[in-house]
Every structure is written in C-alpha cells, then in structure tokens.
XYZ file of C-alpha atoms in Angstrom:
247
model
C 62.149 115.626 59.439
C 62.578 112.002 60.660
C 60.737 113.008 63.671
C 57.449 113.306 61.894
C 57.994 109.850 59.970
C 55.443 107.114 60.474
C 56.967 104.298 62.534
C 56.744 101.803 59.796
C 58.324 104.092 57.105
C 61.746 103.736 55.801
C 64.157 107.044 55.677
C 64.362 108.100 52.134
C 66.976 110.664 52.231
C 70.457 110.979 53.725
C 68.865 113.783 55.828
C 66.229 111.507 57.490
C 68.833 108.693 57.891
C 71.002 110.963 59.858
C 67.909 112.130 61.823
C 67.085 108.630 62.808
C 70.642 107.854 63.729
C 70.918 110.895 65.896
C 67.525 109.846 67.675
C 68.749 106.422 68.177
C 71.796 107.651 69.684
C 70.084 110.017 72.139
C 67.760 106.942 73.076
C 70.684 104.708 73.738
C 72.479 107.620 75.781
C 69.313 108.188 77.683
C 68.940 104.285 78.412
C 72.575 104.032 79.588
C 72.181 107.067 81.960
C 68.846 105.719 83.430
C 70.641 102.439 84.034
C 73.391 104.059 85.943
C 70.944 106.381 87.805
C 69.117 103.181 88.761
C 72.251 101.748 90.121
C 72.901 104.837 92.166
C 69.446 104.646 93.564
C 70.096 100.977 94.785
C 73.124 102.235 96.693
C 71.263 104.769 98.407
C 68.904 101.995 100.072
C 65.332 100.935 100.491
C 63.697 104.366 100.278
C 64.861 104.670 96.729
C 64.369 101.172 95.608
C 61.124 102.167 93.483
C 62.924 105.036 91.930
C 65.659 102.414 90.962
C 62.816 100.228 89.299
C 61.379 103.026 87.601
C 64.829 103.937 85.929
C 65.484 100.378 84.901
C 61.959 100.217 83.405
C 62.507 103.357 81.528
C 65.730 102.242 80.150
C 64.300 98.983 78.902
C 61.422 101.003 77.275
C 63.826 102.881 75.217
C 64.209 99.691 72.944
C 67.548 100.760 71.694
C 70.107 98.509 73.748
C 71.278 95.157 72.677
C 69.954 91.995 74.150
C 72.813 91.437 76.527
C 72.529 95.153 77.687
C 68.720 94.662 78.258
C 69.395 91.283 80.156
C 71.419 93.269 82.773
C 68.744 95.738 83.106
C 66.052 92.947 83.661
C 68.591 91.179 86.032
C 69.125 94.611 87.914
C 65.381 95.004 88.318
C 65.059 91.477 89.471
C 67.695 92.205 92.221
C 65.539 95.219 93.491
C 62.356 93.153 93.470
C 64.240 90.611 95.475
C 65.185 93.234 97.967
C 61.658 94.469 98.178
C 60.180 90.821 98.673
C 58.607 90.961 95.145
C 59.564 87.457 94.674
C 57.232 86.574 91.629
C 58.192 89.741 89.944
C 61.861 89.084 90.573
C 61.460 85.669 88.896
C 59.630 87.015 86.027
C 62.298 89.759 85.486
C 65.217 87.049 85.883
C 63.753 84.825 83.370
C 63.456 87.495 80.844
C 67.048 88.225 81.341
C 67.985 84.762 80.624
C 65.882 84.654 77.433
C 67.844 87.630 76.242
C 71.341 86.212 77.437
C 71.277 82.749 78.761
C 74.957 83.096 80.019
C 73.787 85.938 82.364
C 75.205 84.371 85.672
C 73.700 86.886 87.881
C 70.105 86.382 86.413
C 70.551 82.666 87.045
C 71.313 83.226 90.684
C 68.378 85.728 91.038
C 66.071 83.321 89.490
C 67.124 80.796 91.749
C 66.881 82.991 94.716
C 63.354 84.158 93.708
C 62.239 80.640 93.049
C 63.700 79.532 96.430
C 61.710 82.354 98.194
C 58.533 81.128 96.422
C 59.271 77.533 97.683
C 59.772 76.383 94.099
C 62.660 74.273 94.943
C 63.094 72.053 91.687
C 63.152 75.390 89.762
C 65.466 76.869 92.153
C 67.982 73.898 91.857
C 67.679 73.972 88.010
C 68.650 77.626 87.957
C 71.544 77.005 90.184
C 72.879 74.073 88.161
C 72.589 76.146 84.837
C 74.393 79.112 86.554
C 77.253 76.843 87.989
C 77.471 75.583 84.295
C 78.738 79.133 83.291
C 80.610 79.868 86.293
C 81.546 76.780 88.269
C 83.358 78.725 91.106
C 80.506 81.131 91.855
C 80.510 81.047 95.519
C 77.015 82.602 95.904
C 75.430 79.994 93.532
C 77.389 77.190 95.468
C 76.112 78.282 98.792
C 72.629 78.759 97.486
C 72.665 75.318 95.946
C 73.481 73.740 99.249
C 70.889 75.493 101.094
C 68.288 74.240 98.295
C 69.466 70.728 98.496
C 68.904 70.838 102.409
C 65.543 72.202 101.978
C 64.631 69.718 99.434
C 65.659 66.890 101.710
C 63.559 68.509 104.593
C 60.499 68.818 102.293
C 60.886 65.394 101.000
C 61.165 63.904 104.590
C 57.910 66.046 105.606
C 56.033 64.792 102.490
C 56.887 61.168 103.310
C 55.821 61.621 106.803
C 52.502 63.034 105.782
C 52.069 60.397 103.069
C 52.716 57.725 105.826
C 50.241 59.293 108.306
C 47.583 59.420 105.584
C 48.209 55.956 104.598
C 47.920 54.754 108.153
C 44.689 56.771 108.546
C 43.106 55.234 105.516
C 44.218 51.582 106.720
C 42.657 52.343 110.176
C 39.487 53.522 108.765
C 39.222 50.554 106.405
C 39.927 48.118 109.393
C 37.255 49.937 111.225
C 34.540 49.565 108.446
C 35.472 46.032 107.671
C 34.742 45.070 111.290
C 31.387 46.724 110.952
C 32.072 49.324 113.796
C 30.407 52.676 113.984
C 32.286 55.596 115.637
C 30.517 57.982 117.928
C 31.446 61.526 118.946
C 34.668 61.777 120.931
C 34.050 62.196 124.746
C 35.753 62.457 127.919
C 39.008 63.659 126.114
C 39.879 65.488 129.449
C 40.447 61.940 130.686
C 41.915 60.259 127.627
C 44.055 63.011 126.165
C 44.957 62.584 122.533
C 45.170 59.015 122.506
C 43.803 57.117 119.392
C 43.234 53.645 118.139
C 45.754 52.302 115.711
C 46.298 49.300 113.375
C 49.407 47.217 114.053
C 51.456 45.446 111.514
C 49.398 42.301 111.780
C 46.131 44.273 111.075
C 44.985 44.190 114.793
C 43.261 47.075 116.208
C 44.368 48.545 119.470
C 42.023 51.044 121.302
C 42.268 53.258 124.195
C 39.717 52.161 126.745
C 38.263 54.297 129.396
C 36.419 52.503 132.211
C 34.005 54.488 134.343
C 32.635 53.919 137.708
C 29.561 56.223 138.176
C 28.838 54.796 141.659
C 32.128 55.918 143.164
C 32.805 58.841 140.675
C 36.017 57.215 139.477
C 37.776 55.930 136.130
C 40.677 53.914 134.813
C 42.132 54.405 131.507
C 43.761 51.650 129.625
C 46.003 53.143 126.747
C 46.469 49.894 124.630
C 43.646 47.445 124.646
C 44.325 45.093 121.887
C 41.039 43.765 120.123
C 42.099 40.202 120.789
C 42.650 40.858 124.684
C 40.431 39.735 127.277
C 39.468 42.092 130.304
C 41.339 39.673 132.521
C 44.572 40.677 130.711
C 43.984 44.167 132.157
C 42.738 43.637 135.650
C 46.012 44.867 137.242
C 45.173 48.292 135.577
C 41.538 48.570 136.846
C 41.506 50.286 140.150
C 38.297 48.612 141.398
C 40.148 45.281 141.617
C 43.056 46.807 143.637
C 40.818 48.261 146.297
C 41.334 46.830 149.639
C 38.584 44.390 150.711
C 36.812 45.809 153.722
C 36.842 43.339 156.929
C-alpha cells in the first residue's frame, strides 16, 4: 500500500497512485477544516487565539494546499499574532504570505501594521504602498498610510532636533577647549538651576555666573554673562551695589 512507500518513491501501480491521491485528498480536507476551525477560534476571542494559531500552523504543515491558500493561512496567523502583540512573528508570517502570493492585500496590511508597531516606519510605508497598488481604494491601508506618514514626520523632526542639539554641544565643547578652559564639577545648582553656557552664532561664549558674598551669606545670579562683557555691564544685577549706603 502507498502508506508504506518511501517518501522519495514513485507510485508504480494504479493502486498505489489511487492510494496517494486519496491520502492527498484527506490531507487537503483536513487542512481546509483546520483553517475554518482556526477562523472560528478567532471569532471566539482572546482566550482562543493560541488555539487559532495552532490550527493555522497544522493546516500549513499539511503541505497540500496551493500557494495562494497557504498565503491566506500565513496572513491569518499574522492577524492573530498582531492581536496578541507578537509583532515580530506577525511580520514574519505576513512576509511569508507575500512570498507565496504578492497580491494578498490583507498580508500587505498586516505586514505594514506589524512593521509600524515595531517602529519600522520605512518598511511599513513600503508595505502600504504595495498594498495600495493592488487595491487603491482600500480604506484600512489608506488610513494606516496617513498614520505612518504622520509618525515619520514626527520622527524626522525629533531626529533633526537631536542632531541639532548634538551639533551645538560639540561646538560648545570645541569652543571651550580652544580657549584652554577647564571645567570643574557643577556646584550650587540649587541656585543656578539648569542654566548652561552656550555658544552664539558669532562663536562667542555666554556663561551663567553666580556671584557669592560669603560675608553676608548672599548671592546674585547673572543668567547671561557674555565672555566679551565687563563686570560693569552687569552692576545693576549685583545686589551689593544696590544696597543703601548707611549714613
């Protein structure tokens, strides 16, 4: 009987061929039944998602369905993994679905959704675009594409801000080193707050300056003391010079 044939053997008799055809038909029927059962588990809710994944996996492992049918199974499993928050697995399944059937719009959507959840925005945008090529009026893909574009703009703005801040910090450090200045440990921050030195567009340093009067237990804080300034320019900010002169 064909049941006892080696995997690489070819059927030699009509009986063996009939047996193999019957086995294939049974496996195909089982795969379809597993797919439908998986769909039912999804409808039952979160408690049954693991059962749905098991059904889809067993259906795929039957190795009897067409590429397009297996693409649906992978896309379905991607959907459940998305619901469970297994975004990397969802992306892997969606990509496998697209290898088998590049026109699977749901697979494009789920690949885009998983990529977006993994913050892979360029990949997510690409999946959306390819999905919309297949179905230009797909509302879910259109909505997701708008969301991804918005997040990309926000991300690019943040990256630009970070890049600018890093550039300013490097220029400040270079200016301090060029002047042969040495920085000590920050002190008296309870009086100065988070104020820091900065370099203006003319390459001039501006410092926060704290003036302490130990004798009278007092202090003054000048937030912006330009390195080219003389103390005289800031006398009106220094309290000791505003004190009434005793008669």
